[in-house]
């Protein structure tokens, strides 16, 4: 079984957590530059104008120096240049801008698959006993430092999905003043305790809407920027939006998605009824054919017994009665074989048919 246990550092550094306090940024700038696409144009015009005015002051000084007392010969030009400097400064329109930087903490979303396929017990890679895929995820989230490692820089949220998306809890980012707490106290703040982790992540969904869940995660109004999604799933998406479409949308949002595959790399072994069909109406004394398709994966060379049972559909307490049975053999690793059962209704009434496969003990579903 492959379960993500370590190497969380790369993902934890996806986005830097922001400060929790607001900060004022004081900026002094020349407002006139906002009116020009190219600042060099303004500087050129300004230089030409200043040079022209200085030449005028020099010409005026030479013209009046013979008529002005010696004490005023330097004072008047200085006053004129000071006036020119004031005009230039007024033209440039200096402004003081105060920007208030209010930062919010980003969050990392742990998204866990809770569809029924997560209840599969895969072959272990060592001598340890088998464990379900869901139990492997629970072990990773409770026994590894994953959550606390992410909390060094981000808020951490946990959500589950099958045919629907559900937000479970959110933990705040650790602060410098935060004192170490006992693991049980931290879990109590989120409503998750050691006794109900299995309950919260219990596989129960009939569908795996992976694409829908990712879309919900991107648009979920949690109130802070999404730094990334850590997805725990066996990858068996079987309904809803195509996940790759949502992955492209996540790329546009600059939200990385890290998929942690849970389960064995070996082909699964499963035998199931893919289809069962029978006529809607049959008259007494007539023989009719019930058709079925049996899908087997990983059972090449196996022969199993398939039983057709019937019970009264109007009675909830009626027990199913065996009306036909056959043997079926598979010679390929992945194979779909048709079956036909010829039956003759014994009495008038509505019947509910049930097809039962005596699957091998190593069937994973």
PDB file of N, CA and C in Angstrom, residues 130-204:
ATOM      1  N   UNK A 130      -3.373  -6.540   6.412  1.00  0.00           N
ATOM      2  CA  UNK A 130      -3.996  -5.657   5.439  1.00  0.00           C
ATOM      3  C   UNK A 130      -4.715  -4.514   6.154  1.00  0.00           C
ATOM      4  N   UNK A 131      -4.816  -3.392   5.470  1.00  0.00           N
ATOM      5  CA  UNK A 131      -5.559  -2.256   5.995  1.00  0.00           C
ATOM      6  C   UNK A 131      -6.292  -1.592   4.850  1.00  0.00           C
ATOM      7  N   UNK A 132      -7.404  -0.967   5.143  1.00  0.00           N
ATOM      8  CA  UNK A 132      -8.171  -0.312   4.088  1.00  0.00           C
ATOM      9  C   UNK A 132      -7.470   0.972   3.658  1.00  0.00           C
ATOM     10  N   UNK A 133      -7.850   1.446   2.480  1.00  0.00           N
ATOM     11  CA  UNK A 133      -7.263   2.688   1.984  1.00  0.00           C
ATOM     12  C   UNK A 133      -7.644   3.860   2.889  1.00  0.00           C
ATOM     13  N   UNK A 134      -8.897   3.865   3.353  1.00  0.00           N
ATOM     14  CA  UNK A 134      -9.334   4.940   4.246  1.00  0.00           C
ATOM     15  C   UNK A 134      -8.549   4.922   5.549  1.00  0.00           C
ATOM     16  N   UNK A 135      -8.293   3.726   6.092  1.00  0.00           N
ATOM     17  CA  UNK A 135      -7.530   3.622   7.337  1.00  0.00           C
ATOM     18  C   UNK A 135      -6.104   4.116   7.146  1.00  0.00           C
ATOM     19  N   UNK A 136      -5.540   3.898   5.960  1.00  0.00           N
ATOM     20  CA  UNK A 136      -4.190   4.385   5.679  1.00  0.00           C
ATOM     21  C   UNK A 136      -4.151   5.911   5.684  1.00  0.00           C
ATOM     22  N   UNK A 137      -5.200   6.545   5.145  1.00  0.00           N
ATOM     23  CA  UNK A 137      -5.267   8.010   5.156  1.00  0.00           C
ATOM     24  C   UNK A 137      -5.412   8.520   6.587  1.00  0.00           C
ATOM     25  N   UNK A 138      -6.286   7.873   7.366  1.00  0.00           N
ATOM     26  CA  UNK A 138      -6.469   8.268   8.765  1.00  0.00           C
ATOM     27  C   UNK A 138      -5.151   8.171   9.522  1.00  0.00           C
ATOM     28  N   UNK A 139      -4.416   7.100   9.290  1.00  0.00           N
ATOM     29  CA  UNK A 139      -3.128   6.921   9.960  1.00  0.00           C
ATOM     30  C   UNK A 139      -2.154   8.028   9.582  1.00  0.00           C
ATOM     31  N   UNK A 140      -2.152   8.406   8.304  1.00  0.00           N
ATOM     32  CA  UNK A 140      -1.252   9.469   7.848  1.00  0.00           C
ATOM     33  C   UNK A 140      -1.593  10.802   8.502  1.00  0.00           C
ATOM     34  N   UNK A 141      -2.881  11.116   8.597  1.00  0.00           N
ATOM     35  CA  UNK A 141      -3.298  12.407   9.136  1.00  0.00           C
ATOM     36  C   UNK A 141      -3.155  12.482  10.650  1.00  0.00           C
ATOM     37  N   UNK A 142      -3.244  11.355  11.331  1.00  0.00           N
ATOM     38  CA  UNK A 142      -3.191  11.373  12.793  1.00  0.00           C
ATOM     39  C   UNK A 142      -1.805  11.078  13.350  1.00  0.00           C
ATOM     40  N   UNK A 143      -1.050  10.221  12.687  1.00  0.00           N
ATOM     41  CA  UNK A 143       0.233   9.791  13.230  1.00  0.00           C
ATOM     42  C   UNK A 143       1.419  10.573  12.669  1.00  0.00           C
ATOM     43  N   UNK A 144       1.283  11.140  11.486  1.00  0.00           N
ATOM     44  CA  UNK A 144       2.396  11.886  10.894  1.00  0.00           C
ATOM     45  C   UNK A 144       2.310  13.357  11.304  1.00  0.00           C
ATOM     46  N   UNK A 145       3.406  14.121  11.147  1.00  0.00           N
ATOM     47  CA  UNK A 145       3.390  15.553  11.493  1.00  0.00           C
ATOM     48  C   UNK A 145       2.819  16.430  10.388  1.00  0.00           C
ATOM     49  N   UNK A 146       2.065  15.862   9.473  1.00  0.00           N
ATOM     50  CA  UNK A 146       1.588  16.594   8.300  1.00  0.00           C
ATOM     51  C   UNK A 146       0.826  17.861   8.670  1.00  0.00           C
ATOM     52  N   UNK A 147      -0.220  17.722   9.489  1.00  0.00           N
ATOM     53  CA  UNK A 147      -1.071  18.872   9.805  1.00  0.00           C
ATOM     54  C   UNK A 147      -0.277  19.950  10.539  1.00  0.00           C
ATOM     55  N   UNK A 148       0.489  19.551  11.540  1.00  0.00           N
ATOM     56  CA  UNK A 148       1.247  20.531  12.318  1.00  0.00           C
ATOM     57  C   UNK A 148       2.350  21.175  11.489  1.00  0.00           C
ATOM     58  N   UNK A 149       2.895  20.447  10.531  1.00  0.00           N
ATOM     59  CA  UNK A 149       3.922  21.009   9.660  1.00  0.00           C
ATOM     60  C   UNK A 149       3.334  22.119   8.792  1.00  0.00           C
ATOM     61  N   UNK A 150       2.162  21.875   8.229  1.00  0.00           N
ATOM     62  CA  UNK A 150       1.511  22.906   7.421  1.00  0.00           C
ATOM     63  C   UNK A 150       1.122  24.117   8.261  1.00  0.00           C
ATOM     64  N   UNK A 151       0.751  23.887   9.520  1.00  0.00           N
ATOM     65  CA  UNK A 151       0.319  24.985  10.379  1.00  0.00           C
ATOM     66  C   UNK A 151       1.447  25.948  10.728  1.00  0.00           C
ATOM     67  N   UNK A 152       2.674  25.595  10.413  1.00  0.00           N
ATOM     68  CA  UNK A 152       3.779  26.524  10.620  1.00  0.00           C
ATOM     69  C   UNK A 152       3.622  27.757   9.737  1.00  0.00           C
ATOM     70  N   UNK A 153       2.969  27.613   8.579  1.00  0.00           N
ATOM     71  CA  UNK A 153       2.853  28.727   7.642  1.00  0.00           C
ATOM     72  C   UNK A 153       1.429  28.992   7.173  1.00  0.00           C
ATOM     73  N   UNK A 154       0.515  28.064   7.371  1.00  0.00           N
ATOM     74  CA  UNK A 154      -0.827  28.210   6.813  1.00  0.00           C
ATOM     75  C   UNK A 154      -1.892  27.771   7.813  1.00  0.00           C
ATOM     76  N   UNK A 155      -3.127  28.228   7.565  1.00  0.00           N
ATOM     77  CA  UNK A 155      -4.272  27.551   8.149  1.00  0.00           C
ATOM     78  C   UNK A 155      -4.433  26.221   7.416  1.00  0.00           C
ATOM     79  N   UNK A 156      -5.012  25.236   8.083  1.00  0.00           N
ATOM     80  CA  UNK A 156      -5.212  23.923   7.475  1.00  0.00           C
ATOM     81  C   UNK A 156      -6.688  23.560   7.566  1.00  0.00           C
ATOM     82  N   UNK A 157      -7.288  23.199   6.426  1.00  0.00           N
ATOM     83  CA  UNK A 157      -8.691  22.787   6.382  1.00  0.00           C
ATOM     84  C   UNK A 157      -8.773  21.349   5.888  1.00  0.00           C
ATOM     85  N   UNK A 158      -9.775  20.628   6.391  1.00  0.00           N
ATOM     86  CA  UNK A 158     -10.014  19.243   5.977  1.00  0.00           C
ATOM     87  C   UNK A 158     -11.401  19.147   5.375  1.00  0.00           C
ATOM     88  N   UNK A 159     -11.499  18.524   4.197  1.00  0.00           N
ATOM     89  CA  UNK A 159     -12.786  18.300   3.538  1.00  0.00           C
ATOM     90  C   UNK A 159     -12.805  16.889   2.975  1.00  0.00           C
ATOM     91  N   UNK A 160     -14.005  16.328   2.849  1.00  0.00           N
ATOM     92  CA  UNK A 160     -14.174  14.992   2.278  1.00  0.00           C
ATOM     93  C   UNK A 160     -15.112  15.089   1.085  1.00  0.00           C
ATOM     94  N   UNK A 161     -15.048  14.088   0.229  1.00  0.00           N
ATOM     95  CA  UNK A 161     -15.930  14.082  -0.934  1.00  0.00           C
ATOM     96  C   UNK A 161     -16.218  12.653  -1.359  1.00  0.00           C
ATOM     97  N   UNK A 162     -17.393  12.466  -1.921  1.00  0.00           N
ATOM     98  CA  UNK A 162     -17.781  11.255  -2.653  1.00  0.00           C
ATOM     99  C   UNK A 162     -18.693  11.740  -3.760  1.00  0.00           C
ATOM    100  N   UNK A 163     -20.049  11.604  -3.584  1.00  0.00           N
ATOM    101  CA  UNK A 163     -20.935  12.256  -4.545  1.00  0.00           C
ATOM    102  C   UNK A 163     -21.224  13.697  -4.155  1.00  0.00           C
ATOM    103  N   UNK A 164     -20.738  14.106  -2.976  1.00  0.00           N
ATOM    104  CA  UNK A 164     -20.886  15.491  -2.534  1.00  0.00           C
ATOM    105  C   UNK A 164     -19.632  15.930  -1.786  1.00  0.00           C
ATOM    106  N   UNK A 165     -19.499  17.250  -1.631  1.00  0.00           N
ATOM    107  CA  UNK A 165     -18.343  17.852  -0.965  1.00  0.00           C
ATOM    108  C   UNK A 165     -18.767  18.334   0.415  1.00  0.00           C
ATOM    109  N   UNK A 166     -17.953  18.054   1.430  1.00  0.00           N
ATOM    110  CA  UNK A 166     -18.286  18.482   2.794  1.00  0.00           C
ATOM    111  C   UNK A 166     -17.029  18.980   3.500  1.00  0.00           C
ATOM    112  N   UNK A 167     -17.118  20.211   4.020  1.00  0.00           N
ATOM    113  CA  UNK A 167     -16.015  20.771   4.798  1.00  0.00           C
ATOM    114  C   UNK A 167     -16.126  20.269   6.236  1.00  0.00           C
ATOM    115  N   UNK A 168     -15.047  19.694   6.788  1.00  0.00           N
ATOM    116  CA  UNK A 168     -15.087  19.074   8.110  1.00  0.00           C
ATOM    117  C   UNK A 168     -14.581  20.023   9.197  1.00  0.00           C
ATOM    118  N   UNK A 169     -13.363  20.526   9.080  1.00  0.00           N
ATOM    119  CA  UNK A 169     -12.836  21.440  10.084  1.00  0.00           C
ATOM    120  C   UNK A 169     -11.730  22.300   9.497  1.00  0.00           C
ATOM    121  N   UNK A 170     -11.321  23.261  10.326  1.00  0.00           N
ATOM    122  CA  UNK A 170     -10.214  24.140   9.941  1.00  0.00           C
ATOM    123  C   UNK A 170      -9.379  24.458  11.178  1.00  0.00           C
ATOM    124  N   UNK A 171      -8.074  24.368  11.052  1.00  0.00           N
ATOM    125  CA  UNK A 171      -7.139  24.712  12.120  1.00  0.00           C
ATOM    126  C   UNK A 171      -6.395  25.989  11.747  1.00  0.00           C
ATOM    127  N   UNK A 172      -6.260  26.891  12.714  1.00  0.00           N
ATOM    128  CA  UNK A 172      -5.553  28.143  12.477  1.00  0.00           C
ATOM    129  C   UNK A 172      -4.040  27.933  12.465  1.00  0.00           C
ATOM    130  N   UNK A 173      -3.366  28.828  11.765  1.00  0.00           N
ATOM    131  CA  UNK A 173      -1.905  28.792  11.713  1.00  0.00           C
ATOM    132  C   UNK A 173      -1.329  29.057  13.098  1.00  0.00           C
ATOM    133  N   UNK A 174      -0.224  28.407  13.397  1.00  0.00           N
ATOM    134  CA  UNK A 174       0.453  28.641  14.665  1.00  0.00           C
ATOM    135  C   UNK A 174       1.038  30.049  14.691  1.00  0.00           C
ATOM    136  N   UNK A 175       0.963  30.694  15.835  1.00  0.00           N
ATOM    137  CA  UNK A 175       1.581  32.001  16.022  1.00  0.00           C
ATOM    138  C   UNK A 175       2.826  31.849  16.886  1.00  0.00           C
ATOM    139  N   UNK A 176       3.647  32.897  16.909  1.00  0.00           N
ATOM    140  CA  UNK A 176       4.872  32.848  17.705  1.00  0.00           C
ATOM    141  C   UNK A 176       4.573  32.748  19.194  1.00  0.00           C
ATOM    142  N   UNK A 177       3.425  33.313  19.596  1.00  0.00           N
ATOM    143  CA  UNK A 177       3.080  33.301  21.012  1.00  0.00           C
ATOM    144  C   UNK A 177       2.375  32.023  21.425  1.00  0.00           C
ATOM    145  N   UNK A 178       2.000  31.209  20.438  1.00  0.00           N
ATOM    146  CA  UNK A 178       1.228  30.013  20.766  1.00  0.00           C
ATOM    147  C   UNK A 178       2.092  29.005  21.506  1.00  0.00           C
ATOM    148  N   UNK A 179       1.605  28.536  22.624  1.00  0.00           N
ATOM    149  CA  UNK A 179       2.323  27.535  23.402  1.00  0.00           C
ATOM    150  C   UNK A 179       1.974  26.151  22.895  1.00  0.00           C
ATOM    151  N   UNK A 180       2.910  25.213  22.991  1.00  0.00           N
ATOM    152  CA  UNK A 180       2.602  23.844  22.566  1.00  0.00           C
ATOM    153  C   UNK A 180       1.435  23.292  23.358  1.00  0.00           C
ATOM    154  N   UNK A 181       0.534  22.642  22.640  1.00  0.00           N
ATOM    155  CA  UNK A 181      -0.628  22.042  23.266  1.00  0.00           C
ATOM    156  C   UNK A 181      -0.585  20.551  23.070  1.00  0.00           C
ATOM    157  N   UNK A 182      -1.302  19.871  23.941  1.00  0.00           N
ATOM    158  CA  UNK A 182      -1.415  18.425  23.799  1.00  0.00           C
ATOM    159  C   UNK A 182      -2.187  18.110  22.550  1.00  0.00           C
ATOM    160  N   UNK A 183      -1.877  16.966  21.960  1.00  0.00           N
ATOM    161  CA  UNK A 183      -2.526  16.568  20.711  1.00  0.00           C
ATOM    162  C   UNK A 183      -4.028  16.449  20.881  1.00  0.00           C
ATOM    163  N   UNK A 184      -4.460  15.948  22.047  1.00  0.00           N
ATOM    164  CA  UNK A 184      -5.895  15.796  22.274  1.00  0.00           C
ATOM    165  C   UNK A 184      -6.583  17.140  22.335  1.00  0.00           C
ATOM    166  N   UNK A 185      -5.912  18.179  22.929  1.00  0.00           N
ATOM    167  CA  UNK A 185      -6.504  19.501  23.008  1.00  0.00           C
ATOM    168  C   UNK A 185      -6.638  20.123  21.634  1.00  0.00           C
ATOM    169  N   UNK A 186      -5.643  19.942  20.772  1.00  0.00           N
ATOM    170  CA  UNK A 186      -5.714  20.492  19.427  1.00  0.00           C
ATOM    171  C   UNK A 186      -6.845  19.849  18.647  1.00  0.00           C
ATOM    172  N   UNK A 187      -7.014  18.560  18.793  1.00  0.00           N
ATOM    173  CA  UNK A 187      -8.071  17.873  18.074  1.00  0.00           C
ATOM    174  C   UNK A 187      -9.442  18.274  18.569  1.00  0.00           C
ATOM    175  N   UNK A 188      -9.562  18.548  19.902  1.00  0.00           N
ATOM    176  CA  UNK A 188     -10.852  18.940  20.430  1.00  0.00           C
ATOM    177  C   UNK A 188     -11.296  20.274  19.858  1.00  0.00           C
ATOM    178  N   UNK A 189     -10.354  21.181  19.559  1.00  0.00           N
ATOM    179  CA  UNK A 189     -10.710  22.478  19.010  1.00  0.00           C
ATOM    180  C   UNK A 189     -11.298  22.369  17.623  1.00  0.00           C
ATOM    181  N   UNK A 190     -11.049  21.275  16.944  1.00  0.00           N
ATOM    182  CA  UNK A 190     -11.587  21.086  15.606  1.00  0.00           C
ATOM    183  C   UNK A 190     -12.804  20.181  15.587  1.00  0.00           C
ATOM    184  N   UNK A 191     -13.139  19.587  16.726  1.00  0.00           N
ATOM    185  CA  UNK A 191     -14.257  18.658  16.759  1.00  0.00           C
ATOM    186  C   UNK A 191     -13.876  17.265  16.337  1.00  0.00           C
ATOM    187  N   UNK A 192     -12.582  17.018  16.099  1.00  0.00           N
ATOM    188  CA  UNK A 192     -12.110  15.699  15.694  1.00  0.00           C
ATOM    189  C   UNK A 192     -11.303  15.109  16.837  1.00  0.00           C
ATOM    190  N   UNK A 193     -11.695  13.963  17.320  1.00  0.00           N
ATOM    191  CA  UNK A 193     -10.957  13.261  18.355  1.00  0.00           C
ATOM    192  C   UNK A 193     -10.473  11.942  17.800  1.00  0.00           C
ATOM    193  N   UNK A 194      -9.599  11.298  18.567  1.00  0.00           N
ATOM    194  CA  UNK A 194      -9.029  10.035  18.098  1.00  0.00           C
ATOM    195  C   UNK A 194     -10.103   8.996  17.839  1.00  0.00           C
ATOM    196  N   UNK A 195     -11.222   9.102  18.554  1.00  0.00           N
ATOM    197  CA  UNK A 195     -12.270   8.090  18.426  1.00  0.00           C
ATOM    198  C   UNK A 195     -13.155   8.281  17.211  1.00  0.00           C
ATOM    199  N   UNK A 196     -13.211   9.507  16.660  1.00  0.00           N
ATOM    200  CA  UNK A 196     -14.129   9.703  15.533  1.00  0.00           C
ATOM    201  C   UNK A 196     -13.449  10.074  14.230  1.00  0.00           C
ATOM    202  N   UNK A 197     -12.108   9.982  14.161  1.00  0.00           N
ATOM    203  CA  UNK A 197     -11.439  10.172  12.872  1.00  0.00           C
ATOM    204  C   UNK A 197     -11.959   9.158  11.862  1.00  0.00           C
ATOM    205  N   UNK A 198     -12.037   7.897  12.274  1.00  0.00           N
ATOM    206  CA  UNK A 198     -12.523   6.851  11.374  1.00  0.00           C
ATOM    207  C   UNK A 198     -13.947   7.131  10.935  1.00  0.00           C
ATOM    208  N   UNK A 199     -14.757   7.679  11.837  1.00  0.00           N
ATOM    209  CA  UNK A 199     -16.151   7.965  11.502  1.00  0.00           C
ATOM    210  C   UNK A 199     -16.249   9.092  10.483  1.00  0.00           C
ATOM    211  N   UNK A 200     -15.460  10.152  10.661  1.00  0.00           N
ATOM    212  CA  UNK A 200     -15.513  11.287   9.743  1.00  0.00           C
ATOM    213  C   UNK A 200     -15.025  10.914   8.347  1.00  0.00           C
ATOM    214  N   UNK A 201     -14.052  10.012   8.268  1.00  0.00           N
ATOM    215  CA  UNK A 201     -13.475   9.635   6.975  1.00  0.00           C
ATOM    216  C   UNK A 201     -13.942   8.256   6.523  1.00  0.00           C
ATOM    217  N   UNK A 202     -15.061   7.802   7.061  1.00  0.00           N
ATOM    218  CA  UNK A 202     -15.578   6.479   6.707  1.00  0.00           C
ATOM    219  C   UNK A 202     -16.050   6.457   5.254  1.00  0.00           C
ATOM    220  N   UNK A 203     -15.615   5.492   4.457  1.00  0.00           N
ATOM    221  CA  UNK A 203     -16.077   5.392   3.060  1.00  0.00           C
ATOM    222  C   UNK A 203     -17.545   4.987   3.019  1.00  0.00           C
ATOM    223  N   UNK A 204     -18.356   5.842   2.407  1.00  0.00           N
ATOM    224  CA  UNK A 204     -19.783   5.529   2.329  1.00  0.00           C
ATOM    225  C   UNK A 204     -20.422   5.978   1.016  1.00  0.00           C
TER     226      UNK A 204
END
